Amino acid sequence: RMERELQAARKIQSALLPDIPSEDYGLEIATRYVSARELGGDVYDFRRYGPQELAIAVGDVSGKGTAAALYGSAAIGILRSLIPAKLSPAGMLGKMNRLLGERLIEGRFMTLCFATWHRGRRRLRVANAGQSQPLLVRDGHARRLHLVGCPLGLGFDAESYEEESLELAPGDLVVFYSDGIVETMRADGQEYGALRFEHLLRETWRLPVEELADRILKEVDNFASGEPPGDDRTLVILRVKE
């Protein structure tokens, strides 16, 4: 009975993952989600933020399994309830931190990167609450967006988060990912690592985003040499259209 319930819950979780937006925001978008267990603790979301604006969220709940999945679903529910307020990325993280902090659950918190993209201005605004730092790849050069901030839901009264605003150009690539990508381990204890990931992006950034997402997961799997994922692996890749 437990096995049947877990399989049913996994189907529901998969069905709740958002589709790539059907509206044209001037972006090519690819997503991938590989759960390390029946239920995953990674989350991602897309929400309409205005006539030309799209919100993007990628997060990771502490722990794994059913409890992490429930916490992640609750957090995404809170995020979606705040969408009509059209908060800045930093404002969104501050508000979510307060609301999750009011529901303090011992041993549970989440990291979250929240961004908004404005098609007409080709402007990306990003804030980060402890999530893996996104990568901007331009003309084969990878730059990490060094944004730091307290994870959400720890009970710390973090009111402000760093925010960066970038003007992007056609062909620019932005990669959001969970730490399950770079922290993939081989049996000998060697980690895939951030530098290897950045090198891969520099070599393959010209690929169409769907092919690039598949290539990344394939490279990580090959590196693991048959070891099962120790953590969820999530990718959200954006490319500015020509």
Short mmCIF file of C-alpha atoms in Angstrom, two decimals:
data_model
loop_
_atom_site.label_atom_id
_atom_site.label_comp_id
_atom_site.label_asym_id
_atom_site.label_seq_id
_atom_site.Cartn_x
_atom_site.Cartn_y
_atom_site.Cartn_z
CA ARG A 1 0.00 0.00 0.00
CA MET A 2 2.83 2.38 0.84
CA GLU A 3 4.49 1.67 -2.51
CA ARG A 4 1.24 2.38 -4.36
CA GLU A 5 0.78 5.63 -2.48
CA LEU A 6 4.34 6.75 -3.23
CA GLN A 7 3.90 6.01 -6.93
CA ALA A 8 0.63 7.92 -6.96
CA ALA A 9 2.27 10.85 -5.17
CA ARG A 10 5.12 10.85 -7.70
CA LYS A 11 2.64 11.04 -10.59
CA ILE A 12 0.89 13.95 -8.91
CA GLN A 13 4.17 15.76 -8.28
CA SER A 14 5.20 15.28 -11.92
CA ALA A 15 1.81 16.56 -13.11
CA LEU A 16 2.19 19.68 -10.95
CA LEU A 17 5.50 20.68 -12.53
CA PRO A 18 4.79 23.67 -14.76
CA ASP A 19 4.83 23.52 -18.54
CA ILE A 20 7.15 25.79 -20.47
CA PRO A 21 5.19 29.03 -20.98
CA SER A 22 3.18 29.08 -24.19
CA GLU A 23 3.41 32.87 -24.49
CA ASP A 24 6.39 34.25 -26.41
CA TYR A 25 8.64 36.04 -23.95
CA GLY A 26 11.56 36.23 -26.37
CA LEU A 27 13.20 33.22 -24.72
CA GLU A 28 13.99 29.65 -25.65
CA ILE A 29 13.40 27.59 -22.51
CA ALA A 30 14.29 24.03 -21.51
CA THR A 31 13.71 22.28 -18.17
CA ARG A 32 14.81 18.96 -16.71
CA TYR A 33 13.98 17.32 -13.37
CA VAL A 34 15.51 14.07 -12.10
CA SER A 35 14.39 12.96 -8.65
CA ALA A 36 16.79 10.97 -6.47
CA ARG A 37 13.86 9.24 -4.74
CA GLU A 38 10.20 8.56 -5.39
CA LEU A 39 9.46 12.17 -4.44
CA GLY A 40 11.80 15.09 -4.96
CA GLY A 41 12.58 18.20 -2.95
CA ASP A 42 13.62 20.42 -5.87
CA VAL A 43 11.10 22.89 -7.27
CA TYR A 44 10.85 25.19 -10.25
CA ASP A 45 8.09 27.43 -11.57
CA PHE A 46 7.16 29.93 -14.27
CA ARG A 47 4.53 32.60 -13.69
CA ARG A 48 3.24 35.42 -15.88
CA TYR A 49 4.36 38.69 -14.29
CA GLY A 50 2.91 41.12 -16.80
CA PRO A 51 2.26 41.53 -20.54
CA GLN A 52 5.97 41.18 -21.34
CA GLU A 53 7.31 39.82 -18.07
CA LEU A 54 7.94 36.29 -16.84
CA ALA A 55 8.87 35.13 -13.33
CA ILE A 56 11.22 32.17 -12.93
CA ALA A 57 11.86 30.30 -9.68
CA VAL A 58 14.24 27.42 -8.95
CA GLY A 59 14.62 26.02 -5.45
CA ASP A 60 15.79 23.14 -3.28
CA VAL A 61 14.25 21.99 -0.01
CA SER A 62 16.46 20.61 2.73
CA GLY A 63 16.33 16.83 2.95
CA LYS A 64 14.69 14.43 0.54
CA GLY A 65 11.60 12.34 0.13
CA THR A 66 8.00 12.91 1.14
CA ALA A 67 8.57 15.61 3.75
CA ALA A 68 10.74 17.66 1.40
CA ALA A 69 8.17 17.31 -1.38
CA LEU A 70 5.37 18.54 0.90
CA TYR A 71 7.43 21.51 2.09
CA GLY A 72 8.33 22.39 -1.50
CA SER A 73 4.69 22.26 -2.58
CA ALA A 74 3.71 24.56 0.29
CA ALA A 75 6.48 27.02 -0.63
CA ILE A 76 5.43 27.11 -4.28
CA GLY A 77 1.86 27.71 -3.14
CA ILE A 78 3.03 30.70 -1.11
CA LEU A 79 5.05 32.02 -4.06
CA ARG A 80 2.07 31.77 -6.40
CA SER A 81 -0.15 33.56 -3.89
CA LEU A 82 2.30 36.48 -3.94
CA ILE A 83 2.53 36.73 -7.75
CA PRO A 84 -0.30 39.33 -8.07
CA ALA A 85 1.73 41.72 -5.88
CA LYS A 86 4.42 41.87 -8.61
CA LEU A 87 7.20 42.18 -6.04
CA SER A 88 10.80 42.67 -7.08
CA PRO A 89 12.90 39.48 -6.87
CA ALA A 90 14.51 40.68 -3.64
CA GLY A 91 11.09 41.69 -2.27
CA MET A 92 9.64 38.29 -3.16
CA LEU A 93 12.36 36.45 -1.25
CA GLY A 94 11.96 38.73 1.77
CA LYS A 95 8.22 38.17 1.86
CA MET A 96 8.51 34.41 1.41
CA ASN A 97 11.11 34.21 4.16
CA ARG A 98 8.75 35.96 6.58
CA LEU A 99 5.80 33.74 5.67
CA LEU A 100 7.77 30.49 5.82
CA GLY A 101 9.39 31.64 9.05
CA GLU A 102 5.94 31.98 10.59
CA ARG A 103 5.45 28.28 9.78
CA LEU A 104 8.79 27.25 11.24
CA ILE A 105 9.28 23.49 10.95
CA GLU A 106 12.30 22.09 12.76
CA GLY A 107 14.99 20.92 10.36
CA ARG A 108 13.21 22.27 7.26
CA PHE A 109 14.17 25.21 5.08
CA MET A 110 14.68 25.88 1.40
CA THR A 111 17.00 27.71 -0.94
CA LEU A 112 15.41 29.64 -3.79
CA CYS A 113 16.53 31.72 -6.74
CA PHE A 114 13.84 34.06 -8.07
CA ALA A 115 14.14 36.08 -11.27
CA THR A 116 11.99 38.22 -13.53
CA TRP A 117 12.54 38.66 -17.26
CA HIS A 118 11.17 41.64 -19.23
CA ARG A 119 11.02 40.89 -22.93
CA GLY A 120 10.89 44.46 -24.25
CA ARG A 121 13.78 45.69 -22.13
CA ARG A 122 15.68 42.41 -22.35
CA ARG A 123 16.25 42.81 -18.64
CA LEU A 124 16.76 39.99 -16.14
CA ARG A 125 16.47 40.78 -12.44
CA VAL A 126 17.71 38.08 -10.07
CA ALA A 127 17.81 37.53 -6.31
CA ASN A 128 19.04 34.46 -4.48
CA ALA A 129 18.30 32.89 -1.10
CA GLY A 130 21.15 30.41 -0.80
CA GLN A 131 20.44 28.55 -4.05
CA SER A 132 23.16 27.50 -6.51
CA GLN A 133 24.33 30.69 -8.21
CA PRO A 134 23.04 30.95 -11.80
CA LEU A 135 25.45 31.11 -14.71
CA LEU A 136 25.38 33.64 -17.53
CA VAL A 137 27.06 32.35 -20.68
CA ARG A 138 27.85 34.96 -23.33
CA ASP A 139 29.97 34.28 -26.42
CA GLY A 140 31.44 31.19 -24.80
CA HIS A 141 32.39 32.92 -21.54
CA ALA A 142 30.64 31.79 -18.34
CA ARG A 143 30.04 34.20 -15.47
CA ARG A 144 28.59 33.22 -12.14
CA LEU A 145 25.99 35.62 -10.72
CA HIS A 146 27.41 36.07 -7.24
CA LEU A 147 24.26 36.69 -5.24
CA VAL A 148 24.05 35.55 -1.64
CA GLY A 149 21.22 35.45 0.87
CA CYS A 150 19.81 33.54 3.81
CA PRO A 151 17.80 30.39 2.93
CA LEU A 152 14.07 30.68 3.47
CA GLY A 153 12.20 29.43 6.51
CA LEU A 154 14.99 29.27 9.07
CA GLY A 155 13.32 31.81 11.31
CA PHE A 156 15.96 34.50 10.68
CA ASP A 157 14.40 37.91 10.12
CA ALA A 158 16.15 38.54 6.80
CA GLU A 159 14.27 41.49 5.31
CA SER A 160 16.58 42.25 2.40
CA TYR A 161 18.28 40.21 -0.29
CA GLU A 162 20.85 41.17 -2.91
CA GLU A 163 19.47 41.74 -6.39
CA GLU A 164 21.22 42.08 -9.73
CA SER A 165 19.79 43.55 -12.91
CA LEU A 166 21.28 42.49 -16.24
CA GLU A 167 20.68 43.69 -19.77
CA LEU A 168 20.93 40.57 -21.94
CA ALA A 169 21.70 40.27 -25.64
CA PRO A 170 20.41 37.84 -28.27
CA GLY A 171 22.14 34.48 -27.85
CA ASP A 172 22.90 34.97 -24.14
CA LEU A 173 22.31 31.87 -22.06
CA VAL A 174 21.24 31.78 -18.39
CA VAL A 175 21.41 28.46 -16.54
CA PHE A 176 19.63 27.86 -13.23
CA TYR A 177 20.39 24.53 -11.56
CA SER A 178 20.21 22.68 -8.27
CA ASP A 179 23.27 21.44 -6.40
CA GLY A 180 22.43 17.86 -7.36
CA ILE A 181 24.13 18.64 -10.69
CA VAL A 182 27.51 19.84 -9.43
CA GLU A 183 27.58 17.62 -6.33
CA THR A 184 27.18 14.38 -8.29
CA MET A 185 29.68 11.88 -6.86
CA ARG A 186 31.54 8.92 -8.30
CA ALA A 187 32.20 5.75 -6.34
CA ASP A 188 35.76 6.97 -5.64
CA GLY A 189 34.37 10.06 -3.89
CA GLN A 190 35.27 12.53 -6.64
CA GLU A 191 32.70 15.30 -7.19
CA TYR A 192 31.60 16.60 -10.59
CA GLY A 193 32.08 20.15 -9.36
CA ALA A 194 31.28 23.69 -10.47
CA LEU A 195 34.42 24.17 -12.57
CA ARG A 196 33.71 21.07 -14.67
CA PHE A 197 30.13 22.28 -15.15
CA GLU A 198 31.25 25.73 -16.29
CA HIS A 199 33.74 24.16 -18.72
CA LEU A 200 30.96 22.02 -20.21
CA LEU A 201 28.79 25.11 -20.74
CA ARG A 202 31.63 26.98 -22.43
CA GLU A 203 32.08 24.07 -24.82
CA THR A 204 28.40 23.42 -25.59
CA TRP A 205 26.57 26.75 -25.17
CA ARG A 206 25.72 27.02 -28.87
CA LEU A 207 23.54 23.88 -28.77
CA PRO A 208 19.75 24.36 -28.88
CA VAL A 209 18.52 24.55 -25.30
CA GLU A 210 16.73 21.18 -25.41
CA GLU A 211 19.88 19.45 -26.69
CA LEU A 212 21.98 21.32 -24.15
CA ALA A 213 19.80 20.16 -21.25
CA ASP A 214 20.06 16.54 -22.41
CA ARG A 215 23.81 16.89 -22.89
CA ILE A 216 24.30 18.19 -19.36
CA LEU A 217 22.39 15.31 -17.78
CA LYS A 218 24.20 12.80 -19.98
CA GLU A 219 27.62 14.19 -19.00
CA VAL A 220 26.69 14.09 -15.31
CA ASP A 221 25.45 10.50 -15.64
CA ASN A 222 28.62 9.48 -17.48
CA PHE A 223 30.73 11.06 -14.76
CA ALA A 224 28.81 9.17 -12.07
CA SER A 225 29.71 5.88 -13.81
CA GLY A 226 26.52 4.12 -12.80
CA GLU A 227 26.18 5.56 -9.30
CA PRO A 228 22.53 6.54 -8.66
CA PRO A 229 21.76 10.22 -8.03
CA GLY A 230 22.45 11.19 -4.45
CA ASP A 231 20.32 14.33 -4.78
CA ASP A 232 17.67 15.72 -7.11
CA ARG A 233 18.94 17.26 -10.34
CA THR A 234 17.09 20.26 -11.77
CA LEU A 235 17.88 22.47 -14.76
CA VAL A 236 16.15 25.55 -16.13
CA ILE A 237 17.89 26.97 -19.18
CA LEU A 238 17.00 30.26 -20.87
CA ARG A 239 18.37 31.64 -24.13
CA VAL A 240 17.50 35.09 -25.47
CA LYS A 241 16.07 34.78 -28.96
CA GLU A 242 17.66 36.52 -31.91
#
